[in-house]
């Protein structure tokens, strides 16, 4: 197996350019096919809640401490909303055929840009179910949160709507990933093929393999025979 330098690698890649292109196209096409036919689209529906750190909101002024406390409460509220009590009430409200563990995997509760606004997101293969579940959570959550914590409160800002486009998978992203993997596979194949290819194609290749001077050349007899036949054929045409 011979050693490689950068110039040799580029020579090999140039020699097998169209093979590399074909492998990349096949990889990208395969990625698109798998994405379209074998990966189930997922839809996200989101609703938002405004979190207060005190259920008594007669004082309209809001301090920095109130905002910080509300932000911290969002993490607590998210855990409460994933409790069995809340999820069972969501199932009873929606009458959807999901288990608590399935709904828990669909649920995400996060703070919007580190504010007091909490976003409840449901990810499902059914766009209608994702909307129904997200709205059920924000309907059930306020009373259940107040019952558990006995402090703080939430108000509904926006209700979820039916998502029109899937959130995943991304066709273009997967095609790009497939193309990149195709390039890597094609380049690796070409380099390995050239490394283990023992065929000597020219003098430079021979010198690199045997590391000895060339003392003579063996002519290609088939090439001479071909040229000789062309000469005789030309002569016969002239005589005719």
CSV table of C-alpha atoms in Angstrom, one decimal:
chain,number,residue,atom,x,y,z
A,1,UNK,CA,0.0,0.0,0.0
A,2,UNK,CA,1.5,3.3,-1.1
A,3,UNK,CA,1.7,6.5,0.9
A,4,UNK,CA,-0.4,9.5,-0.2
A,5,UNK,CA,0.2,13.2,-0.4
A,6,UNK,CA,-2.3,15.9,-1.0
A,7,UNK,CA,-1.6,16.2,-4.7
A,8,UNK,CA,-2.2,12.5,-5.2
A,9,UNK,CA,-5.5,12.7,-3.4
A,10,UNK,CA,-6.7,15.5,-5.6
A,11,UNK,CA,-5.5,13.5,-8.6
A,12,UNK,CA,-7.6,10.5,-7.5
A,13,UNK,CA,-10.6,12.6,-6.8
A,14,UNK,CA,-10.4,14.3,-10.2
A,15,UNK,CA,-10.0,10.9,-11.9
A,16,UNK,CA,-13.1,9.6,-10.2
A,17,UNK,CA,-15.1,12.9,-10.3
A,18,UNK,CA,-18.2,11.5,-12.0
A,19,UNK,CA,-18.3,8.5,-9.7
A,20,UNK,CA,-18.2,10.8,-6.7
A,21,UNK,CA,-21.1,12.9,-8.2
A,22,UNK,CA,-23.1,9.7,-8.8
A,23,UNK,CA,-22.6,8.5,-5.2
A,24,UNK,CA,-23.6,11.9,-3.8
A,25,UNK,CA,-26.8,12.0,-5.9
A,26,UNK,CA,-27.7,8.5,-4.8
A,27,UNK,CA,-27.1,9.3,-1.2
A,28,UNK,CA,-29.2,12.5,-1.4
A,29,UNK,CA,-32.0,10.7,-3.3
A,30,UNK,CA,-32.0,7.9,-0.7
A,31,UNK,CA,-32.2,10.4,2.1
A,32,UNK,CA,-35.2,12.1,0.5
A,33,UNK,CA,-36.9,8.8,-0.1
A,34,UNK,CA,-36.5,7.7,3.5
A,35,UNK,CA,-37.7,11.1,4.8
A,36,UNK,CA,-40.8,11.2,2.6
A,37,UNK,CA,-41.9,7.6,2.9
A,38,UNK,CA,-40.6,6.2,6.2
A,39,UNK,CA,-40.4,9.1,8.7
A,40,UNK,CA,-43.7,10.1,10.3
A,41,UNK,CA,-44.2,13.9,10.2
A,42,UNK,CA,-44.5,15.6,13.6
A,43,UNK,CA,-46.6,18.6,14.3
A,44,UNK,CA,-46.2,21.2,17.1
A,45,UNK,CA,-49.0,23.2,18.6
A,46,UNK,CA,-48.2,25.9,21.3
A,47,UNK,CA,-50.2,27.8,23.8
A,48,UNK,CA,-48.9,30.5,26.1
A,49,UNK,CA,-49.5,31.4,29.8
A,50,UNK,CA,-48.6,34.5,31.8
A,51,UNK,CA,-47.1,33.5,35.2
A,52,UNK,CA,-47.6,35.5,38.4
A,53,UNK,CA,-45.7,34.9,41.5
A,54,UNK,CA,-48.7,36.1,43.7
A,55,UNK,CA,-52.3,35.2,43.2
A,56,UNK,CA,-53.3,38.6,44.6
A,57,UNK,CA,-52.7,41.0,41.7
A,58,UNK,CA,-54.4,44.1,43.1
A,59,UNK,CA,-51.0,45.8,43.1
A,60,UNK,CA,-50.3,46.6,39.4
A,61,UNK,CA,-46.6,47.4,39.9
A,62,UNK,CA,-44.1,44.7,39.0
A,63,UNK,CA,-40.6,44.6,40.5
A,64,UNK,CA,-37.5,42.9,39.2
A,65,UNK,CA,-37.8,40.4,42.0
A,66,UNK,CA,-41.4,39.5,40.9
A,67,UNK,CA,-40.2,38.9,37.3
A,68,UNK,CA,-37.3,36.7,38.5
A,69,UNK,CA,-39.6,34.7,40.8
A,70,UNK,CA,-42.1,34.2,38.0
A,71,UNK,CA,-39.3,32.9,35.7
A,72,UNK,CA,-38.3,30.4,38.4
A,73,UNK,CA,-41.9,29.3,38.9
A,74,UNK,CA,-42.2,28.3,35.2
A,75,UNK,CA,-39.9,25.3,35.8
A,76,UNK,CA,-42.0,24.3,38.8
A,77,UNK,CA,-45.3,24.7,36.9
A,78,UNK,CA,-43.9,22.6,34.0
A,79,UNK,CA,-43.2,19.8,36.4
A,80,UNK,CA,-46.7,20.1,38.0
A,81,UNK,CA,-48.3,20.0,34.5
A,82,UNK,CA,-46.6,16.7,33.8
A,83,UNK,CA,-47.9,15.1,37.0
A,84,UNK,CA,-50.4,12.2,36.8
A,85,UNK,CA,-53.2,14.3,38.2
A,86,UNK,CA,-53.0,16.9,35.5
A,87,UNK,CA,-52.4,14.5,32.7
A,88,UNK,CA,-55.4,12.3,33.8
A,89,UNK,CA,-57.6,15.4,33.7
A,90,UNK,CA,-56.3,16.3,30.3
A,91,UNK,CA,-57.2,12.8,29.0
A,92,UNK,CA,-60.7,13.0,30.6
A,93,UNK,CA,-61.2,16.4,29.0
A,94,UNK,CA,-60.1,15.5,25.5
A,95,UNK,CA,-61.2,11.8,25.4
A,96,UNK,CA,-58.1,11.1,23.2
A,97,UNK,CA,-56.6,7.6,23.2
A,98,UNK,CA,-53.2,8.3,24.7
A,99,UNK,CA,-51.5,7.0,27.8
A,100,UNK,CA,-50.1,9.3,30.4
A,101,UNK,CA,-46.5,8.3,29.4
A,102,UNK,CA,-47.3,9.1,25.8
A,103,UNK,CA,-48.7,12.5,26.6
A,104,UNK,CA,-45.8,13.3,29.0
A,105,UNK,CA,-43.3,12.6,26.1
A,106,UNK,CA,-45.3,15.0,23.9
A,107,UNK,CA,-45.3,17.8,26.4
A,108,UNK,CA,-42.7,20.7,26.7
A,109,UNK,CA,-43.0,23.6,29.0
A,110,UNK,CA,-40.5,26.5,28.6
A,111,UNK,CA,-40.0,30.1,29.3
A,112,UNK,CA,-40.3,32.4,26.3
A,113,UNK,CA,-37.0,34.4,26.0
A,114,UNK,CA,-36.4,34.2,29.8
A,115,UNK,CA,-39.7,36.2,30.5
A,116,UNK,CA,-42.7,35.4,32.7
A,117,UNK,CA,-44.4,33.9,29.7
A,118,UNK,CA,-44.6,30.1,29.7
A,119,UNK,CA,-45.0,28.3,26.4
A,120,UNK,CA,-46.8,24.9,26.4
A,121,UNK,CA,-45.9,22.8,23.3
A,122,UNK,CA,-47.4,19.5,22.3
A,123,UNK,CA,-45.7,17.5,19.6
A,124,UNK,CA,-47.8,14.8,17.9
A,125,UNK,CA,-48.1,13.0,14.6
A,126,UNK,CA,-51.7,14.3,14.4
A,127,UNK,CA,-51.9,18.1,14.0
A,128,UNK,CA,-55.4,18.3,15.5
A,129,UNK,CA,-54.5,16.2,18.6
A,130,UNK,CA,-51.5,18.5,19.2
A,131,UNK,CA,-53.8,21.5,19.3
A,132,UNK,CA,-56.4,19.8,21.4
A,133,UNK,CA,-53.9,18.6,24.0
A,134,UNK,CA,-52.1,22.0,24.2
A,135,UNK,CA,-55.4,23.8,24.9
A,136,UNK,CA,-56.5,21.1,27.4
A,137,UNK,CA,-53.3,21.6,29.4
A,138,UNK,CA,-53.7,25.4,29.7
A,139,UNK,CA,-57.4,24.9,30.7
A,140,UNK,CA,-56.6,22.4,33.4
A,141,UNK,CA,-53.3,23.9,34.7
A,142,UNK,CA,-54.4,27.1,36.5
A,143,UNK,CA,-56.6,25.4,39.1
A,144,UNK,CA,-54.2,22.5,39.6
A,145,UNK,CA,-51.2,24.8,40.0
A,146,UNK,CA,-53.1,26.9,42.6
A,147,UNK,CA,-54.2,23.7,44.4
A,148,UNK,CA,-50.6,22.4,44.7
A,149,UNK,CA,-48.6,25.5,45.3
A,150,UNK,CA,-51.3,27.7,47.0
A,151,UNK,CA,-49.5,30.7,45.7
A,152,UNK,CA,-49.0,32.3,42.3
A,153,UNK,CA,-51.3,32.2,39.4
A,154,UNK,CA,-51.4,31.9,35.6
A,155,UNK,CA,-53.5,33.5,32.9
A,156,UNK,CA,-54.0,32.3,29.3
A,157,UNK,CA,-52.4,34.5,26.7
A,158,UNK,CA,-52.8,32.6,23.5
A,159,UNK,CA,-54.6,29.4,22.7
A,160,UNK,CA,-53.1,26.8,20.4
A,161,UNK,CA,-54.1,26.5,16.8
A,162,UNK,CA,-53.9,23.6,14.3
A,163,UNK,CA,-50.4,23.6,12.8
A,164,UNK,CA,-50.4,23.7,9.1
A,165,UNK,CA,-46.9,22.5,8.5
A,166,UNK,CA,-44.9,19.7,10.2
A,167,UNK,CA,-42.1,20.7,12.5
A,168,UNK,CA,-40.1,17.7,11.6
A,169,UNK,CA,-38.5,16.1,9.7
A,170,UNK,CA,-36.9,18.8,7.5
A,171,UNK,CA,-36.7,17.5,4.0
A,172,UNK,CA,-34.0,19.9,2.9
A,173,UNK,CA,-31.9,19.3,6.1
A,174,UNK,CA,-32.0,15.5,5.6
A,175,UNK,CA,-31.1,15.8,1.9
A,176,UNK,CA,-28.2,18.0,2.9
A,177,UNK,CA,-27.1,15.5,5.5
A,178,UNK,CA,-27.4,12.7,3.0
A,179,UNK,CA,-25.3,14.6,0.4
A,180,UNK,CA,-22.6,15.3,3.0
A,181,UNK,CA,-22.5,11.7,4.0
A,182,UNK,CA,-22.4,10.7,0.3
A,183,UNK,CA,-19.4,13.0,-0.2
A,184,UNK,CA,-17.6,11.4,2.7
A,185,UNK,CA,-18.4,7.9,1.6
A,186,UNK,CA,-17.4,8.6,-2.0
A,187,UNK,CA,-14.1,10.2,-1.1
A,188,UNK,CA,-13.2,7.4,1.3
A,189,UNK,CA,-14.1,4.8,-1.3
A,190,UNK,CA,-12.0,6.4,-4.0
A,191,UNK,CA,-8.9,6.8,-1.7
A,192,UNK,CA,-9.2,3.2,-0.4
A,193,UNK,CA,-9.6,1.9,-3.9
A,194,UNK,CA,-6.5,3.8,-5.1
A,195,UNK,CA,-4.5,2.7,-2.1
A,196,UNK,CA,-5.2,-1.0,-2.6
A,197,UNK,CA,-5.1,-0.9,-6.4
A,198,UNK,CA,-1.8,-2.6,-7.3
A,199,UNK,CA,-2.1,-1.9,-11.0
A,200,UNK,CA,0.8,0.1,-12.4
A,201,UNK,CA,-0.5,2.7,-14.8
A,202,UNK,CA,2.6,4.8,-15.6
A,203,UNK,CA,6.3,5.4,-14.9
A,204,UNK,CA,5.6,7.7,-12.0
A,205,UNK,CA,3.3,5.2,-10.4
A,206,UNK,CA,6.0,2.4,-10.8
A,207,UNK,CA,8.7,4.5,-9.3
A,208,UNK,CA,6.5,5.3,-6.3
A,209,UNK,CA,5.8,1.6,-5.8
A,210,UNK,CA,9.2,-0.2,-6.4
A,211,UNK,CA,11.4,2.8,-5.5
A,212,UNK,CA,14.0,1.8,-8.2
A,213,UNK,CA,15.1,3.3,-11.4
A,214,UNK,CA,13.4,2.3,-14.7
A,215,UNK,CA,15.9,0.6,-17.0
A,216,UNK,CA,13.7,0.0,-20.0
A,217,UNK,CA,10.2,0.1,-21.5
A,218,UNK,CA,8.1,-2.7,-23.1
A,219,UNK,CA,6.2,-1.3,-26.0
A,220,UNK,CA,2.4,-1.9,-26.4
A,221,UNK,CA,2.4,-4.5,-29.2
A,222,UNK,CA,-1.3,-4.2,-29.7
A,223,UNK,CA,-1.0,-0.5,-30.3
A,224,UNK,CA,1.7,-1.2,-33.0
A,225,UNK,CA,-0.4,-3.9,-34.6
A,226,UNK,CA,-3.3,-1.6,-34.7
A,227,UNK,CA,-1.3,1.2,-36.4
A,228,UNK,CA,0.2,-1.4,-38.8
A,229,UNK,CA,-3.3,-2.6,-39.8
A,230,UNK,CA,-4.4,1.0,-40.4
A,231,UNK,CA,-1.3,1.6,-42.7
A,232,UNK,CA,-2.0,-1.6,-44.7
A,233,UNK,CA,-5.7,-0.7,-45.0
A,234,UNK,CA,-4.8,2.8,-46.2
A,235,UNK,CA,-2.4,1.3,-48.8
A,236,UNK,CA,-5.1,-1.0,-50.2
A,237,UNK,CA,-7.5,1.9,-50.6
A,238,UNK,CA,-4.8,3.8,-52.5
A,239,UNK,CA,-4.2,0.9,-54.9
A,240,UNK,CA,-7.9,0.5,-55.6
